[in-house]
Tab-separated table of C-alpha atoms and ligand atoms in Angstrom:
chain	number	residue	atom	x	y	z
A	3	UNK	CA	-12.144	-5.186	-1.619
A	4	UNK	CA	-13.152	-6.650	-5.005
A	5	UNK	CA	-11.368	-9.452	-6.830
A	6	UNK	CA	-8.364	-7.864	-8.447
A	7	UNK	CA	-9.531	-4.516	-8.463
A	8	UNK	CA	-5.158	-3.716	-10.246
A	9	UNK	CA	-5.467	-6.208	-12.547
A	10	UNK	CA	-6.642	-3.013	-14.490
A	11	UNK	CA	-4.386	0.187	-16.181
A	12	UNK	CA	-3.222	0.332	-13.139
A	13	UNK	CA	-0.597	-1.798	-13.071
A	14	UNK	CA	1.336	-0.489	-16.547
A	15	UNK	CA	1.329	2.436	-15.139
A	16	UNK	CA	2.285	1.690	-11.063
A	17	UNK	CA	6.246	1.738	-11.065
A	18	UNK	CA	6.749	4.639	-13.496
A	19	UNK	CA	4.261	6.833	-11.822
A	20	UNK	CA	5.908	9.647	-10.054
A	21	UNK	CA	3.691	8.959	-7.308
A	22	UNK	CA	5.647	5.696	-6.234
A	23	UNK	CA	8.860	6.025	-8.211
A	24	UNK	CA	9.634	9.396	-5.851
A	25	UNK	CA	8.654	6.472	-2.708
A	26	UNK	CA	12.524	6.229	-1.607
A	27	UNK	CA	12.074	6.776	2.483
A	28	UNK	CA	10.007	3.782	2.591
A	29	UNK	CA	11.887	1.550	1.058
A	30	UNK	CA	14.816	2.768	3.256
A	31	UNK	CA	12.333	2.689	6.843
A	32	UNK	CA	11.502	-1.374	4.880
A	33	UNK	CA	14.868	-2.561	5.071
A	34	UNK	CA	15.181	-0.504	8.164
A	35	UNK	CA	12.680	-3.622	10.007
A	36	UNK	CA	14.401	-5.681	8.703
A	37	UNK	CA	17.910	-5.544	9.630
A	38	UNK	CA	16.003	-4.173	13.402
A	39	UNK	CA	12.960	-7.067	13.433
A	40	UNK	CA	14.237	-10.028	11.269
A	41	UNK	CA	13.556	-12.095	8.392
A	42	UNK	CA	11.759	-13.720	6.973
A	43	UNK	CA	9.360	-10.796	6.188
A	44	UNK	CA	5.849	-11.314	5.104
A	45	UNK	CA	4.607	-8.253	2.937
A	46	UNK	CA	0.851	-8.460	2.393
A	47	UNK	CA	-0.229	-6.317	-1.156
A	48	UNK	CA	2.967	-6.407	-2.258
A	49	UNK	CA	2.107	-5.719	-6.065
A	50	UNK	CA	4.956	-5.068	-7.987
A	51	UNK	CA	7.284	-6.158	-6.080
A	52	UNK	CA	8.360	-2.142	-4.588
A	53	UNK	CA	9.665	-3.070	-1.613
A	54	UNK	CA	9.658	-7.167	-0.950
A	55	UNK	CA	12.254	-6.938	-4.641
A	56	UNK	CA	14.608	-4.657	-2.690
A	57	UNK	CA	14.720	-6.830	0.895
A	58	UNK	CA	15.235	-9.560	-0.991
A	59	UNK	CA	17.684	-7.651	-2.758
A	60	UNK	CA	19.190	-6.398	0.663
A	61	UNK	CA	19.197	-10.862	1.754
A	62	UNK	CA	16.492	-11.418	3.583
A	63	UNK	CA	13.937	-14.131	2.959
A	64	UNK	CA	10.409	-12.150	1.604
A	65	UNK	CA	7.688	-13.940	1.200
A	66	UNK	CA	5.084	-11.299	-1.055
A	67	UNK	CA	0.812	-12.121	-0.624
A	68	UNK	CA	-1.318	-9.923	-3.430
A	69	UNK	CA	-4.426	-10.764	-5.038
A	70	UNK	CA	-3.505	-8.812	-7.990
A	71	UNK	CA	-2.182	-11.674	-11.250
A	72	UNK	CA	-1.310	-8.781	-13.540
A	73	UNK	CA	0.656	-6.994	-10.628
A	74	UNK	CA	2.526	-10.212	-9.054
A	75	UNK	CA	3.726	-10.524	-13.198
A	76	UNK	CA	5.575	-7.289	-12.227
A	77	UNK	CA	7.116	-8.412	-9.008
A	78	UNK	CA	8.194	-11.651	-11.080
A	79	UNK	CA	9.534	-10.243	-14.060
A	80	UNK	CA	11.716	-8.227	-11.342
A	81	UNK	CA	12.592	-11.942	-8.810
A	82	UNK	CA	14.143	-13.184	-12.727
A	83	UNK	CA	16.045	-10.235	-12.648
A	84	UNK	CA	17.423	-11.008	-9.562
A	85	UNK	CA	20.670	-12.798	-9.250
A	86	UNK	CA	20.085	-16.140	-8.626
A	87	UNK	CA	19.930	-15.935	-4.711
A	88	UNK	CA	18.304	-13.245	-4.055
A	89	UNK	CA	15.319	-14.035	-6.906
A	90	UNK	CA	16.031	-17.698	-4.232
A	91	UNK	CA	14.960	-15.085	-0.945
A	92	UNK	CA	11.555	-13.926	-2.822
A	93	UNK	CA	8.287	-15.996	-2.653
A	94	UNK	CA	5.902	-14.067	-4.290
A	95	UNK	CA	1.809	-15.857	-3.398
A	96	UNK	CA	-1.765	-14.760	-4.937
A	97	UNK	CA	-3.608	-14.777	-1.990
A	98	UNK	CA	-6.593	-12.102	-0.523
A	99	UNK	CA	-5.154	-10.167	2.640
A	100	UNK	CA	-7.916	-11.175	3.887
A	101	UNK	CA	-7.747	-15.292	3.903
A	102	UNK	CA	-5.247	-16.523	4.055
A	103	UNK	CA	-3.090	-19.288	5.866
A	104	UNK	CA	0.992	-19.654	4.628
A	105	UNK	CA	2.033	-22.683	7.203
A	106	UNK	CA	4.880	-20.291	7.990
A	107	UNK	CA	5.599	-17.698	11.192
A	108	UNK	CA	7.327	-14.471	10.676
A	109	UNK	CA	9.152	-11.559	13.037
A	110	UNK	CA	7.624	-9.359	10.417
A	111	UNK	CA	4.761	-8.813	8.949
A	112	UNK	CA	4.261	-5.582	6.995
A	113	UNK	CA	2.109	-3.847	4.301
A	114	UNK	CA	3.227	-1.225	2.440
A	115	UNK	CA	1.882	1.846	0.820
A	116	UNK	CA	-1.671	1.144	2.229
A	117	UNK	CA	-3.069	-1.779	0.960
A	118	UNK	CA	-5.003	-1.959	4.320
A	119	UNK	CA	-6.976	0.991	3.171
A	120	UNK	CA	-8.717	-1.049	0.162
A	121	UNK	CA	-10.064	-2.669	3.031
A	122	UNK	CA	-13.644	-0.768	3.381
A	123	UNK	CA	-15.478	-2.682	6.023
A	124	UNK	CA	-15.021	-3.842	9.240
A	125	UNK	CA	-15.074	-7.271	8.836
A	126	UNK	CA	-12.277	-7.665	6.510
A	127	UNK	CA	-10.396	-5.398	8.499
A	128	UNK	CA	-10.333	-7.719	12.131
A	129	UNK	CA	-9.782	-11.684	9.314
A	130	UNK	CA	-6.622	-9.129	7.843
A	131	UNK	CA	-5.168	-8.385	11.213
A	132	UNK	CA	-6.497	-12.209	12.700
A	133	UNK	CA	-4.403	-13.319	9.872
A	134	UNK	CA	-1.604	-10.572	10.335
A	135	UNK	CA	-1.546	-12.355	14.158
A	136	UNK	CA	-1.320	-16.181	13.289
A	137	UNK	CA	1.176	-15.590	10.827
A	138	UNK	CA	3.601	-13.520	13.467
A	139	UNK	CA	5.795	-15.214	15.635
A	140	UNK	CA	6.331	-14.592	19.300
A	141	UNK	CA	7.643	-10.767	19.972
A	142	UNK	CA	7.593	-10.077	15.665
A	143	UNK	CA	6.187	-7.218	14.199
A	144	UNK	CA	3.491	-5.941	12.630
A	145	UNK	CA	3.824	-2.146	10.298
A	146	UNK	CA	1.012	-0.474	9.262
A	147	UNK	CA	1.157	2.156	7.448
A	148	UNK	CA	-1.827	5.020	6.614
A	149	UNK	CA	-2.460	8.224	5.542
A	150	UNK	CA	-2.786	11.179	7.756
A	151	UNK	CA	-6.337	11.917	6.828
A	152	UNK	CA	-7.191	15.301	5.203
A	153	UNK	CA	-10.738	16.317	6.947
A	154	UNK	CA	-10.661	18.558	3.564
A	155	UNK	CA	-10.793	15.429	1.642
A	156	UNK	CA	-13.858	13.569	3.172
A	157	UNK	CA	-15.968	16.860	1.500
A	158	UNK	CA	-14.386	19.661	0.053
A	159	UNK	CA	-15.425	19.893	-3.493
A	160	UNK	CA	-12.152	21.514	-4.819
A	161	UNK	CA	-11.466	17.703	-4.366
A	162	UNK	CA	-14.111	16.414	-7.335
A	163	UNK	CA	-12.590	18.984	-9.964
A	164	UNK	CA	-9.868	17.077	-11.374
A	165	UNK	CA	-6.420	18.178	-10.852
A	166	UNK	CA	-3.278	17.715	-12.329
A	167	UNK	CA	-0.813	15.713	-10.373
A	168	UNK	CA	2.513	14.950	-12.659
A	169	UNK	CA	3.293	15.213	-15.363
A	170	UNK	CA	5.763	12.649	-16.762
A	171	UNK	CA	7.786	11.379	-19.793
A	172	UNK	CA	8.174	7.089	-20.202
A	173	UNK	CA	9.421	5.138	-22.814
A	174	UNK	CA	8.380	4.870	-26.653
A	175	UNK	CA	8.920	9.344	-26.557
A	176	UNK	CA	5.754	9.148	-24.376
A	177	UNK	CA	4.155	11.484	-23.058
A	178	UNK	CA	2.023	11.212	-19.563
A	179	UNK	CA	-0.473	13.223	-17.419
A	180	UNK	CA	-1.757	12.274	-13.907
A	181	UNK	CA	-5.060	13.684	-12.877
A	182	UNK	CA	-6.775	13.044	-10.320
A	183	UNK	CA	-10.292	14.188	-8.575
A	184	UNK	CA	-12.736	12.261	-6.128
A	185	UNK	CA	-16.448	11.016	-7.798
A	186	UNK	CA	-18.053	10.674	-4.808
A	187	UNK	CA	-17.224	11.343	-0.608
A	188	UNK	CA	-18.902	8.861	1.816
A	189	UNK	CA	-18.984	10.432	4.802
A	190	UNK	CA	-20.539	7.773	6.894
A	191	UNK	CA	-18.933	5.319	5.886
A	192	UNK	CA	-15.461	7.048	5.603
A	193	UNK	CA	-14.636	6.654	2.009
A	194	UNK	CA	-13.731	8.552	-1.037
A	195	UNK	CA	-14.370	7.564	-4.524
A	196	UNK	CA	-11.863	7.882	-6.725
A	197	UNK	CA	-10.146	8.306	-10.382
A	198	UNK	CA	-7.025	8.265	-11.278
A	199	UNK	CA	-6.481	8.685	-15.077
A	200	UNK	CA	-3.242	9.068	-17.063
A	201	UNK	CA	-3.409	10.413	-20.169
A	202	UNK	CA	-1.072	9.174	-22.338
A	203	UNK	CA	0.439	10.901	-25.449
A	204	UNK	CA	2.109	9.504	-27.966
A	205	UNK	CA	4.803	10.449	-30.719
A	206	UNK	CA	2.742	11.349	-33.633
A	207	UNK	CA	0.042	13.204	-30.705
A	208	UNK	CA	-2.212	10.758	-30.416
A	209	UNK	CA	-4.150	9.739	-26.769
A	210	UNK	CA	-5.513	7.091	-25.221
A	211	UNK	CA	-6.898	8.492	-21.180
A	212	UNK	CA	-5.801	4.952	-19.174
A	213	UNK	CA	-8.810	5.298	-16.050
A	214	UNK	CA	-7.717	3.689	-12.776
A	215	UNK	CA	-11.179	3.623	-10.777
A	216	UNK	CA	-10.864	2.902	-7.110
A	217	UNK	CA	-12.484	3.306	-3.750
A	218	UNK	CA	-10.458	3.891	-0.450
A	219	UNK	CA	-10.448	3.959	3.507
A	220	UNK	CA	-10.274	6.643	5.533
A	221	UNK	CA	-8.766	5.830	8.944
A	222	UNK	CA	-8.172	7.626	12.097
A	223	UNK	CA	-5.748	7.669	14.565
A	224	UNK	CA	-7.004	5.949	17.091
A	225	UNK	CA	-9.437	4.092	15.230
A	226	UNK	CA	-6.611	1.992	14.188
A	227	UNK	CA	-5.572	1.720	17.868
A	228	UNK	CA	-8.697	0.487	19.422
A	229	UNK	CA	-8.544	-1.907	15.665
A	230	UNK	CA	-5.234	-2.899	16.273
A	231	UNK	CA	-6.208	-3.389	20.296
A	232	UNK	CA	-9.599	-5.967	19.140
A	233	UNK	CA	-6.985	-7.793	17.227
A	234	UNK	CA	-4.546	-8.605	20.010
A	235	UNK	CA	-1.896	-6.125	18.945
A	236	UNK	CA	-0.695	-4.023	20.868
A	237	UNK	CA	0.248	-0.041	19.437
A	238	UNK	CA	4.784	0.467	20.204
A	239	UNK	CA	5.639	2.965	18.244
A	240	UNK	CA	3.768	5.384	15.630
A	241	UNK	CA	5.214	7.275	13.315
A	242	UNK	CA	3.781	10.430	11.741
A	243	UNK	CA	7.131	9.832	8.645
A	244	UNK	CA	9.566	7.250	6.948
A	245	UNK	CA	11.863	9.216	8.492
A	246	UNK	CA	11.336	7.727	12.138
A	247	UNK	CA	9.197	11.323	13.698
A	248	UNK	CA	6.353	11.447	15.941
A	249	UNK	CA	2.656	11.768	14.228
A	250	UNK	CA	2.027	15.502	14.277
A	251	UNK	CA	-1.193	17.781	12.848
A	252	UNK	CA	0.368	18.556	9.513
A	253	UNK	CA	2.422	14.476	9.140
A	254	UNK	CA	1.249	12.535	6.305
A	255	UNK	CA	1.625	9.373	7.164
A	256	UNK	CA	0.212	7.065	10.329
A	257	UNK	CA	2.693	3.736	10.843
A	258	UNK	CA	2.216	1.427	13.370
A	259	UNK	CA	4.315	-0.764	14.413
A	260	UNK	CA	2.569	-3.482	16.712
A	261	UNK	CA	3.050	-6.295	18.350
A	262	UNK	CA	0.910	-9.369	19.392
A	263	UNK	CA	-0.005	-8.281	23.126
B	23	SAM	C1	-0.729	0.303	-3.834
B	23	SAM	S1	-0.224	-0.407	-4.267
B	23	SAM	C2	1.602	-1.482	-3.124
B	23	SAM	C3	2.182	-2.098	-3.763
B	23	SAM	C4	3.130	-2.593	-2.787
B	23	SAM	N1	3.162	-2.581	-1.513
B	23	SAM	C5	3.526	-0.826	-2.273
B	23	SAM	O1	4.655	-0.651	-2.112
B	23	SAM	O2	4.129	-0.846	-3.738
B	23	SAM	C6	-1.752	-1.696	-3.043
B	23	SAM	C7	-1.448	-3.211	-3.256
B	23	SAM	O3	-2.273	-3.849	-2.461
B	23	SAM	C8	-3.049	-5.095	-2.968
B	23	SAM	N2	-4.213	-5.051	-2.128
B	23	SAM	C9	-5.222	-4.738	-2.371
B	23	SAM	N3	-6.605	-5.809	-1.637
B	23	SAM	C10	-5.761	-6.519	-1.484
B	23	SAM	C11	-6.386	-7.983	-0.329
B	23	SAM	N4	-7.220	-7.904	-0.001
B	23	SAM	N5	-5.315	-9.107	-0.751
B	23	SAM	C12	-4.387	-9.311	-1.431
B	23	SAM	N6	-3.336	-7.566	-1.804
B	23	SAM	C13	-4.473	-6.941	-1.697
B	23	SAM	C14	-3.287	-4.535	-4.903
B	23	SAM	O4	-3.352	-5.237	-5.625
B	23	SAM	C15	-1.872	-3.449	-4.944
B	23	SAM	O5	-0.961	-4.652	-5.404
């Protein structure tokens, strides 16, 4: 990925976005995983600490690794607001999930809300899995989540049209209209270029348009299974949503729970 894709407008809009704020089910899922598989936990692509902070609050030592300084600053603000004991549980590290060496082992490594889908090519993906495997304790678990690919999103021209996905209020009596459009399909490389625009209207009617442009990789179920196998992992469970339901045709997510083979 390009260095610090998230060192951009997205860091300012991330936590308040309804797409993020409404994702409470995954927080509970990762809290349950921490209870089942133990800690310390390594979160790859921890962003603003949306998952790492609640894990630390629940008493689990967590290392959150992210490449983006701006996202980590947000996480640090959350860390600073925790009581001392919980604060001590959360370590934040700036680093690249495709090449890191923390000199530590973890019974649980997670990558919540699809950071792996920012790894656009197989070299980066295998590099990330190799690093994760080197940091996984014997018998430990690696959990990766993806959206389940909807093939229409890889070619249907409807997705090229800008459409509103949320309209909400933020601090300072401002309204945000969040719109999204795919700007290019790259079916041969299983990637889409996407633009998310946060259009902010202030109390006096003044407007600003803040665009987060990124490329996202589309994965398929068996592709991930093969990748994991190639990197020395065995899939133990595959869920289609954070309620623990199995992967079905209409499942929104693909959540792989793997161990070293
Ligand atoms: C959608 S956010 C997810 C953040 C957090 N896990 C959550 O659940 O809210 C993706 C995060 O992955 C990070 N990321 C992307 N590529 C990365 C890389 N190569 N190494 C480390 N972090 C990366 C981004 O900086 C961003 O913070």
